[in-house]
CSV table of C-alpha atoms in Angstrom, one decimal:
chain,number,residue,atom,x,y,z
A,1,MET,CA,7.4,-46.4,-12.3
A,2,GLU,CA,6.3,-43.5,-14.5
A,3,ILE,CA,2.7,-42.2,-14.4
A,4,ALA,CA,1.5,-40.2,-17.4
A,5,GLN,CA,-2.0,-38.7,-18.1
A,6,ASN,CA,-3.1,-38.6,-21.7
A,7,GLN,CA,-3.7,-35.1,-23.0
A,8,ASN,CA,-6.3,-36.2,-25.3
A,9,ASP,CA,-8.2,-38.3,-23.0
A,10,PRO,CA,-7.7,-37.2,-19.4
A,11,SER,CA,-9.4,-40.3,-18.0
A,12,MET,CA,-6.5,-42.4,-19.6
A,13,VAL,CA,-3.5,-42.8,-17.4
A,14,ALA,CA,-0.5,-44.9,-18.5
A,15,LEU,CA,1.9,-46.6,-16.2
A,16,HIS,CA,5.5,-47.5,-17.3
A,17,GLY,CA,7.7,-50.0,-15.5
A,18,ARG,CA,7.3,-52.1,-12.3
A,19,PHE,CA,4.0,-51.5,-10.3
A,20,ASP,CA,4.7,-52.7,-6.8
A,21,ALA,CA,4.2,-51.8,-3.2
A,22,ASN,CA,6.7,-49.0,-3.5
A,23,GLU,CA,4.7,-47.3,-6.1
A,24,CYS,CA,1.1,-47.7,-4.8
A,25,ASP,CA,1.1,-44.5,-2.7
A,26,ARG,CA,2.2,-42.4,-5.7
A,27,LEU,CA,-0.6,-43.9,-7.9
A,28,ASP,CA,-3.1,-43.2,-5.1
A,29,ALA,CA,-2.0,-39.7,-4.9
A,30,PHE,CA,-2.1,-39.1,-8.6
A,31,VAL,CA,-5.7,-40.5,-8.8
A,32,GLN,CA,-6.7,-38.3,-5.9
A,33,ARG,CA,-5.4,-35.2,-7.5
A,34,MET,CA,-7.4,-36.2,-10.7
A,35,ARG,CA,-10.6,-36.5,-8.6
A,36,GLU,CA,-10.1,-33.2,-7.0
A,37,LYS,CA,-9.9,-31.8,-10.5
A,38,GLY,CA,-13.2,-33.4,-11.4
A,39,GLN,CA,-11.8,-36.4,-13.3
A,40,ALA,CA,-13.2,-39.4,-11.5
A,41,ASP,CA,-13.4,-41.9,-14.5
A,42,LEU,CA,-10.2,-43.6,-14.8
A,43,LYS,CA,-8.8,-45.9,-17.5
A,44,LEU,CA,-5.4,-47.4,-16.5
A,45,ASP,CA,-3.2,-48.3,-19.4
A,46,LEU,CA,-0.9,-51.2,-18.3
A,47,SER,CA,0.7,-52.0,-21.7
A,48,ALA,CA,4.1,-50.9,-20.5
A,49,VAL,CA,4.0,-52.4,-17.0
A,50,SER,CA,6.4,-55.4,-16.6
A,51,PHE,CA,5.3,-56.6,-13.2
A,52,VAL,CA,2.5,-56.1,-10.6
A,53,ASP,CA,2.9,-57.4,-7.1
A,54,SER,CA,0.1,-58.2,-4.6
A,55,SER,CA,0.0,-54.6,-3.3
A,56,ALA,CA,-0.6,-53.3,-6.8
A,57,LEU,CA,-3.2,-55.9,-7.4
A,58,ALA,CA,-4.9,-54.7,-4.2
A,59,SER,CA,-4.8,-51.1,-5.5
A,60,LEU,CA,-6.5,-52.1,-8.7
A,61,VAL,CA,-9.2,-53.9,-6.8
A,62,TRP,CA,-9.6,-50.9,-4.5
A,63,LEU,CA,-9.9,-48.5,-7.4
A,64,SER,CA,-12.5,-50.7,-9.0
A,65,LYS,CA,-14.5,-50.9,-5.7
A,66,TRP,CA,-14.3,-47.2,-5.3
A,67,ALA,CA,-15.6,-46.6,-8.8
A,68,THR,CA,-18.5,-48.9,-8.4
A,69,ALA,CA,-19.4,-47.4,-5.1
A,70,ASN,CA,-19.3,-44.0,-6.4
A,71,ASN,CA,-20.9,-44.8,-9.8
A,72,GLN,CA,-17.8,-44.0,-11.7
A,73,ARG,CA,-15.9,-45.9,-14.3
A,74,PHE,CA,-12.6,-47.8,-13.8
A,75,GLU,CA,-11.1,-49.9,-16.6
A,76,VAL,CA,-7.8,-51.6,-17.1
A,77,HIS,CA,-6.5,-51.2,-20.6
A,78,ASN,CA,-4.1,-53.3,-22.7
A,79,PRO,CA,-2.4,-55.0,-19.9
A,80,SER,CA,1.1,-56.5,-21.0
A,81,ASP,CA,1.5,-60.2,-21.3
A,82,SER,CA,3.1,-60.5,-18.0
A,83,VAL,CA,0.3,-58.5,-16.3
A,84,SER,CA,-2.4,-60.4,-18.1
A,85,VAL,CA,-1.0,-63.7,-16.8
A,86,ILE,CA,-0.7,-62.4,-13.3
A,87,LEU,CA,-4.4,-61.1,-13.4
A,88,GLU,CA,-5.4,-64.5,-14.7
A,89,ILE,CA,-3.7,-66.8,-12.2
A,90,THR,CA,-4.8,-64.6,-9.3
A,91,ALA,CA,-8.3,-64.6,-10.7
A,92,ILE,CA,-8.3,-60.7,-10.3
A,93,ASP,CA,-9.2,-60.4,-14.0
A,94,ARG,CA,-12.7,-61.5,-12.9
A,95,ALA,CA,-13.0,-58.5,-10.6
A,96,LEU,CA,-11.9,-55.8,-13.1
A,97,THR,CA,-13.1,-54.5,-16.4
A,98,ILE,CA,-10.3,-55.2,-18.8
A,99,ARG,CA,-10.3,-53.8,-22.3
A,100,ASN,CA,-7.8,-54.4,-25.1
A,101,THR,CA,-8.1,-51.3,-27.3
A,102,SER,CA,-6.1,-49.2,-29.7
A,103,PRO,CA,-3.7,-46.8,-28.0
A,104,VAL,CA,-5.0,-43.3,-27.7
A,105,PRO,CA,-2.7,-40.6,-29.2
A,106,GLN,CA,-0.9,-38.6,-26.6
B,1,MET,CA,3.7,-64.6,-29.0
B,2,THR,CA,4.4,-64.3,-25.3
B,3,LEU,CA,0.9,-65.0,-24.1
B,4,ALA,CA,0.6,-68.0,-26.5
B,5,ASP,CA,4.0,-69.3,-25.4
B,6,TYR,CA,2.8,-69.1,-21.8
B,7,ARG,CA,-0.4,-71.0,-22.5
B,8,THR,CA,1.5,-73.8,-24.3
B,9,TRP,CA,3.9,-74.1,-21.4
B,10,ALA,CA,1.1,-74.0,-18.8
B,11,SER,CA,-0.8,-76.8,-20.6
B,12,THR,CA,1.6,-79.0,-22.4
B,13,PRO,CA,4.2,-81.2,-20.6
B,14,ASN,CA,7.8,-80.7,-21.8
B,15,SER,CA,8.5,-83.4,-24.3
B,16,SER,CA,12.2,-82.8,-24.8
B,17,LYS,CA,15.2,-82.4,-22.4
B,18,VAL,CA,14.6,-79.5,-20.0
B,19,GLU,CA,17.1,-76.8,-20.7
B,20,LEU,CA,16.4,-74.5,-17.8
B,21,SER,CA,15.1,-75.1,-14.2
B,22,VAL,CA,13.9,-72.1,-12.2
B,23,VAL,CA,13.9,-72.9,-8.5
B,24,VAL,CA,11.9,-70.7,-6.1
B,25,PRO,CA,12.1,-71.3,-2.4
B,26,THR,CA,9.0,-70.3,-0.5
B,27,PHE,CA,7.9,-69.9,3.1
B,28,ASN,CA,4.6,-68.3,3.9
B,29,GLU,CA,4.5,-66.4,0.6
B,30,GLU,CA,0.7,-66.3,0.1
B,31,TRP,CA,0.8,-62.6,-0.7
B,32,ARG,CA,3.6,-62.8,-3.2
B,33,ILE,CA,3.9,-66.1,-4.9
B,34,LEU,CA,1.3,-65.9,-7.6
B,35,PRO,CA,2.5,-62.6,-9.2
B,36,THR,CA,5.9,-64.0,-9.0
B,37,ILE,CA,4.9,-67.2,-10.8
B,38,GLY,CA,3.1,-65.2,-13.4
B,39,ALA,CA,6.1,-62.9,-14.1
B,40,ILE,CA,8.5,-65.9,-14.3
B,41,ALA,CA,6.2,-68.1,-16.4
B,42,THR,CA,5.5,-65.3,-19.0
B,43,HIS,CA,9.1,-64.3,-19.5
B,44,VAL,CA,10.7,-67.7,-19.5
B,45,SER,CA,8.1,-69.2,-21.7
B,46,SER,CA,8.8,-66.5,-24.3
B,47,MET,CA,12.5,-67.7,-24.5
B,48,GLY,CA,11.4,-70.6,-26.6
B,49,ILE,CA,13.2,-73.3,-24.6
B,50,PRO,CA,11.9,-76.3,-22.7
B,51,TRP,CA,11.9,-75.3,-19.1
B,52,GLU,CA,10.4,-76.2,-15.7
B,53,LEU,CA,9.4,-74.2,-12.6
B,54,ILE,CA,10.1,-75.7,-9.2
B,55,ILE,CA,8.6,-74.3,-6.1
B,56,ALA,CA,10.4,-75.6,-3.1
B,57,ASP,CA,8.2,-74.8,-0.3
B,58,ASP,CA,9.7,-74.8,3.2
B,59,GLY,CA,6.9,-75.8,5.5
B,60,SER,CA,4.6,-72.9,4.9
B,61,THR,CA,1.6,-72.7,7.3
B,62,ASP,CA,-0.4,-70.2,5.2
B,63,SER,CA,-2.2,-70.8,2.0
B,64,THR,CA,0.9,-70.8,-0.2
B,65,ILE,CA,0.7,-74.5,-1.1
B,66,ASN,CA,-3.1,-74.3,-1.8
B,67,LEU,CA,-2.7,-71.3,-4.0
B,68,ILE,CA,0.1,-73.0,-6.1
B,69,GLN,CA,-1.9,-76.2,-6.4
B,70,ALA,CA,-4.9,-74.4,-7.6
B,71,ILE,CA,-3.3,-72.7,-10.6
B,72,ASP,CA,-2.4,-76.2,-12.0
B,73,LEU,CA,0.5,-75.4,-14.4
B,74,VAL,CA,1.7,-78.7,-15.9
B,75,ASN,CA,5.3,-77.8,-15.9
B,76,LEU,CA,5.4,-76.5,-12.4
B,77,ARG,CA,6.5,-78.9,-9.7
B,78,LEU,CA,5.7,-78.2,-6.1
B,79,LEU,CA,8.0,-79.7,-3.5
B,80,ILE,CA,6.4,-79.8,-0.1
B,81,ALA,CA,8.3,-80.0,3.2
B,82,ASP,CA,6.7,-81.4,6.4
B,83,GLN,CA,8.4,-78.7,8.5
B,84,ASN,CA,10.3,-75.4,8.1
B,85,GLY,CA,14.0,-76.4,7.5
B,86,GLY,CA,15.5,-73.1,6.3
B,87,LYS,CA,16.0,-71.4,3.0
B,88,GLY,CA,19.1,-73.3,2.3
B,89,SER,CA,17.3,-76.6,2.7
B,90,ALA,CA,14.5,-75.5,0.4
B,91,VAL,CA,16.9,-74.4,-2.4
B,92,ARG,CA,18.9,-77.6,-1.9
B,93,ARG,CA,15.8,-79.7,-2.4
B,94,GLY,CA,14.7,-77.7,-5.4
B,95,VAL,CA,18.2,-77.7,-7.1
B,96,GLN,CA,18.5,-81.5,-6.5
B,97,ALA,CA,15.1,-82.1,-8.1
B,98,ALA,CA,16.0,-80.0,-11.2
B,99,SER,CA,16.5,-81.7,-14.5
B,100,GLY,CA,17.7,-78.7,-16.6
B,101,SER,CA,21.0,-78.1,-18.1
B,102,TYR,CA,21.0,-74.8,-16.2
B,103,VAL,CA,19.5,-74.1,-12.8
B,104,LEU,CA,18.5,-70.6,-11.7
B,105,PHE,CA,17.4,-70.0,-8.1
B,106,VAL,CA,15.4,-66.9,-7.5
B,107,ASP,CA,13.8,-65.3,-4.5
B,108,ALA,CA,10.0,-65.3,-4.3
B,109,ASP,CA,9.7,-61.6,-4.0
B,110,GLN,CA,10.9,-60.8,-7.5
B,111,SER,CA,13.4,-58.3,-6.0
B,112,THR,CA,15.5,-59.1,-9.0
B,113,PRO,CA,13.2,-59.0,-12.0
B,114,ILE,CA,13.2,-62.3,-13.9
B,115,GLU,CA,14.2,-60.6,-17.1
B,116,GLN,CA,17.7,-60.4,-15.7
B,117,LEU,CA,18.2,-64.1,-16.2
B,118,ASP,CA,19.2,-63.5,-19.7
B,119,LEU,CA,22.3,-61.8,-18.5
B,120,LEU,CA,23.3,-64.8,-16.3
B,121,LEU,CA,22.3,-67.4,-18.8
B,122,SER,CA,24.5,-66.0,-21.6
B,123,LYS,CA,27.6,-66.0,-19.3
B,124,ILE,CA,27.2,-69.8,-18.7
B,125,GLN,CA,26.1,-70.6,-22.2
B,126,ASN,CA,29.1,-68.8,-23.6
B,127,GLY,CA,31.4,-70.8,-21.5
B,128,ASP,CA,32.5,-67.8,-19.4
B,129,ALA,CA,31.5,-69.4,-16.2
B,130,ASP,CA,30.0,-72.4,-14.4
B,131,ILE,CA,28.1,-70.2,-12.0
B,132,ALA,CA,26.7,-66.7,-12.6
B,133,VAL,CA,25.8,-64.6,-9.6
B,134,GLY,CA,23.5,-61.6,-9.7
B,135,SER,CA,25.2,-58.7,-7.9
B,136,ARG,CA,24.0,-55.5,-6.3
B,137,ALA,CA,27.5,-54.4,-5.5
B,138,LEU,CA,29.1,-54.1,-8.9
B,139,ASN,CA,29.2,-51.0,-11.1
B,140,GLY,CA,26.2,-51.2,-13.4
B,141,ALA,CA,23.9,-52.6,-10.8
B,142,ASP,CA,20.7,-50.7,-10.3
B,143,VAL,CA,19.6,-50.8,-6.7
B,144,GLN,CA,16.3,-49.1,-5.8
B,145,SER,CA,14.5,-48.5,-2.5
B,146,LYS,CA,17.2,-50.1,-0.4
B,147,GLY,CA,16.9,-48.6,3.2
B,148,LEU,CA,20.0,-47.1,5.0
B,149,HIS,CA,20.1,-49.8,7.7
B,150,ARG,CA,20.1,-52.5,5.0
B,151,LYS,CA,22.8,-50.8,3.1
B,152,ILE,CA,25.0,-50.6,6.2
B,153,PHE,CA,24.1,-54.2,7.1
B,154,SER,CA,25.2,-55.4,3.6
B,155,LEU,CA,28.4,-53.4,3.7
B,156,GLY,CA,29.2,-54.8,7.1
B,157,LEU,CA,28.7,-58.4,5.9
B,158,ARG,CA,30.7,-57.8,2.8
B,159,SER,CA,33.6,-56.5,4.8
B,160,ILE,CA,33.5,-59.5,7.1
B,161,ILE,CA,33.4,-61.9,4.3
B,162,ARG,CA,36.2,-60.2,2.5
B,163,VAL,CA,38.4,-60.6,5.6
B,164,LEU,CA,37.5,-64.2,6.5
B,165,PHE,CA,36.9,-65.9,3.2
B,166,PRO,CA,39.0,-66.3,0.2
B,167,ILE,CA,36.2,-65.7,-2.3
B,168,ARG,CA,36.2,-62.5,-4.2
B,169,ILE,CA,32.5,-62.1,-4.9
B,170,LYS,CA,31.2,-58.7,-3.8
B,171,ASP,CA,27.6,-59.8,-3.2
B,172,THR,CA,27.1,-63.3,-2.0
B,173,GLN,CA,23.5,-62.9,-0.8
B,174,CYS,CA,21.6,-61.7,-3.8
B,175,GLY,CA,18.8,-64.3,-4.4
B,176,PHE,CA,19.4,-64.6,-8.1
B,177,LYS,CA,22.1,-67.2,-9.0
B,178,MET,CA,22.5,-69.6,-11.9
B,179,PHE,CA,24.4,-72.8,-12.1
B,180,SER,CA,25.4,-75.2,-14.7
B,181,ALA,CA,23.8,-78.6,-14.0
B,182,ASP,CA,27.3,-80.1,-13.2
B,183,SER,CA,28.3,-77.5,-10.7
B,184,ALA,CA,24.8,-77.5,-9.1
B,185,GLN,CA,25.0,-81.2,-8.6
B,186,VAL,CA,28.5,-81.1,-6.9
B,187,LEU,CA,27.9,-78.0,-4.9
B,188,PHE,CA,24.4,-78.8,-3.5
B,189,ASP,CA,25.4,-82.4,-2.7
B,190,MET,CA,28.0,-80.9,-0.3
B,191,GLN,CA,25.9,-77.9,1.0
B,192,LYS,CA,25.3,-78.3,4.7
B,193,ILE,CA,24.0,-74.9,5.8
B,194,ASP,CA,20.2,-74.9,5.9
B,195,GLY,CA,19.7,-71.2,6.7
B,196,PHE,CA,20.2,-68.0,4.8
B,197,SER,CA,24.0,-68.3,4.6
B,198,PHE,CA,23.8,-71.2,2.3
B,199,ASP,CA,24.8,-68.9,-0.6
B,200,LEU,CA,28.1,-68.1,1.0
B,201,GLU,CA,28.8,-71.7,1.6
B,202,VAL,CA,28.0,-72.7,-1.9
B,203,LEU,CA,30.2,-69.9,-3.3
B,204,TYR,CA,33.0,-71.0,-0.8
B,205,LEU,CA,32.7,-74.5,-2.1
B,206,ALA,CA,32.7,-73.3,-5.8
B,207,HIS,CA,36.0,-71.5,-5.0
B,208,LYS,CA,37.4,-74.6,-3.3
B,209,TYR,CA,36.7,-76.9,-6.2
B,210,GLY,CA,37.7,-74.4,-8.9
B,211,PHE,CA,34.4,-73.6,-10.5
B,212,GLU,CA,34.4,-70.5,-12.6
B,213,VAL,CA,32.1,-67.9,-10.9
B,214,VAL,CA,31.2,-64.7,-12.6
B,215,GLU,CA,29.4,-61.8,-10.9
B,216,VAL,CA,26.8,-60.0,-13.1
B,217,PRO,CA,25.4,-56.5,-12.2
B,218,VAL,CA,21.6,-56.7,-12.0
B,219,SER,CA,18.6,-54.6,-11.2
B,220,TRP,CA,17.3,-55.0,-7.7
B,221,ILE,CA,14.2,-53.4,-6.1
B,222,ASP,CA,13.6,-53.7,-2.4
B,223,ALA,CA,10.3,-55.6,-2.0
B,224,PRO,CA,8.5,-54.5,1.1
B,225,GLY,CA,6.9,-57.3,3.2
B,226,SER,CA,9.9,-59.4,3.9
B,227,THR,CA,9.2,-62.2,6.3
B,228,VAL,CA,12.8,-62.2,7.5
B,229,ASP,CA,14.0,-61.0,10.9
B,230,ALA,CA,17.2,-59.1,9.9
B,231,GLY,CA,18.6,-59.2,13.5
B,232,LYS,CA,18.2,-62.9,13.8
B,233,VAL,CA,19.7,-63.5,10.4
B,234,ALA,CA,22.7,-61.4,11.0
B,235,ILE,CA,23.6,-63.4,14.1
B,236,GLN,CA,22.9,-66.6,12.3
B,237,PHE,CA,25.0,-65.4,9.5
B,238,LEU,CA,28.0,-64.8,11.6
B,239,GLN,CA,27.6,-68.2,13.3
B,240,ASP,CA,27.4,-69.8,9.9
B,241,LEU,CA,30.6,-68.1,8.7
B,242,VAL,CA,32.4,-69.9,11.5
B,243,ARG,CA,30.6,-73.1,10.8
B,244,VAL,CA,31.6,-73.2,7.1
B,245,ARG,CA,35.2,-72.8,8.0
B,246,MET,CA,35.0,-75.4,10.8
B,247,ASN,CA,33.2,-77.8,8.3
B,248,ASP,CA,36.1,-77.4,5.9
B,249,TYR,CA,38.8,-77.9,8.6
B,250,ALA,CA,37.0,-81.1,9.7
B,251,GLY,CA,37.1,-82.4,6.2
B,252,HIS,CA,33.2,-82.3,5.7
B,253,TYR,CA,33.7,-80.8,2.2
B,254,ASN,CA,36.3,-83.2,0.9
B,255,SER,CA,34.3,-85.7,-1.0
B,256,PRO,CA,32.0,-84.4,-3.7
B,257,LYS,CA,30.4,-87.4,-5.3
B,258,THR,CA,30.8,-86.1,-8.8
B,259,ALA,CA,34.3,-84.7,-8.4
B,260,GLU,CA,35.5,-88.2,-7.6
B,261,THR,CA,34.7,-89.3,-11.0
B,262,SER,CA,35.6,-86.3,-12.9
B,263,SER,CA,39.0,-84.9,-13.8
B,264,GLY,CA,38.3,-81.2,-14.3
B,265,TRP,CA,37.9,-80.1,-10.7
B,266,SER,CA,40.6,-79.8,-8.0
B,267,GLN,CA,40.7,-78.3,-4.6
B,268,ASN,CA,42.1,-74.8,-4.2
């Protein structure tokens, strides 16, 4: 999975590929580094993610809970069709803020 | 159109002949099954063919069955077993219940992403094969996150199979295989191994009865959280190798129901 931070909107992070248990630690570390640099709001662009497994779903929920507890913002942006269906049938879409927006220029 | 296709499939019963059946065996997969169903349903629905999803549960004692029942997809069939009978028995029940012209069985962990089915389907639709087998051992396969002990284990099994069995499939155990309906009916009616070695038995029978099998390199990602005990599986696998040979010597594979009435298949 590739992780890329948007240069024009540092709170926007785009994931590419398969987001599964093998990748959760990498995303956690990436987000931790963002926070250490003062970037606590997070908008996660999942438009290019093909699959999320249960560990990835747990990561999303954890990020959402952390943001709520720390008065920060966490949003999922533009989930792919596959991810949208997975969020829907697991009912995790109800626990997240999901936005379908225009892509932010890199 | 993908999301719209999924919603149509999820809510409208198939009205024409099912073209593709996707069979997923499950045993205590409460953590993994819903993402897997979501990924399969989205991709296959986008192909624009009538298809069905069959979850062949193998006596799960966790909430796997409740979770599947709760999502209520009209073209999903859930087969429930009273007790755990082994992966081979679950796949057999699923394949025998399938009504599609093509039958894909796929592991519940999405180790092989469902998008790879297009590669297998084209091989059978083009008439290149009766059976298309996903392979992690061919050039062109993309294998990620496979641990060293698992690589050594796989290499050892392949070597043993190569010596003891006439089949020339490099990867018999990849949980991603597609069958024409005819071959599925013949092979799974004869299949006797209920455990993890059923793949090998089915491929052995495919060779014996002259079905054309093609191996297709696929992507494969090691999915953490396997419920399988590798040590037990290895011992069982070796026992099953002997059992398949013994079954054949004893004539237990000599009378496929369909082959008796068909002219195209002969024993090798």
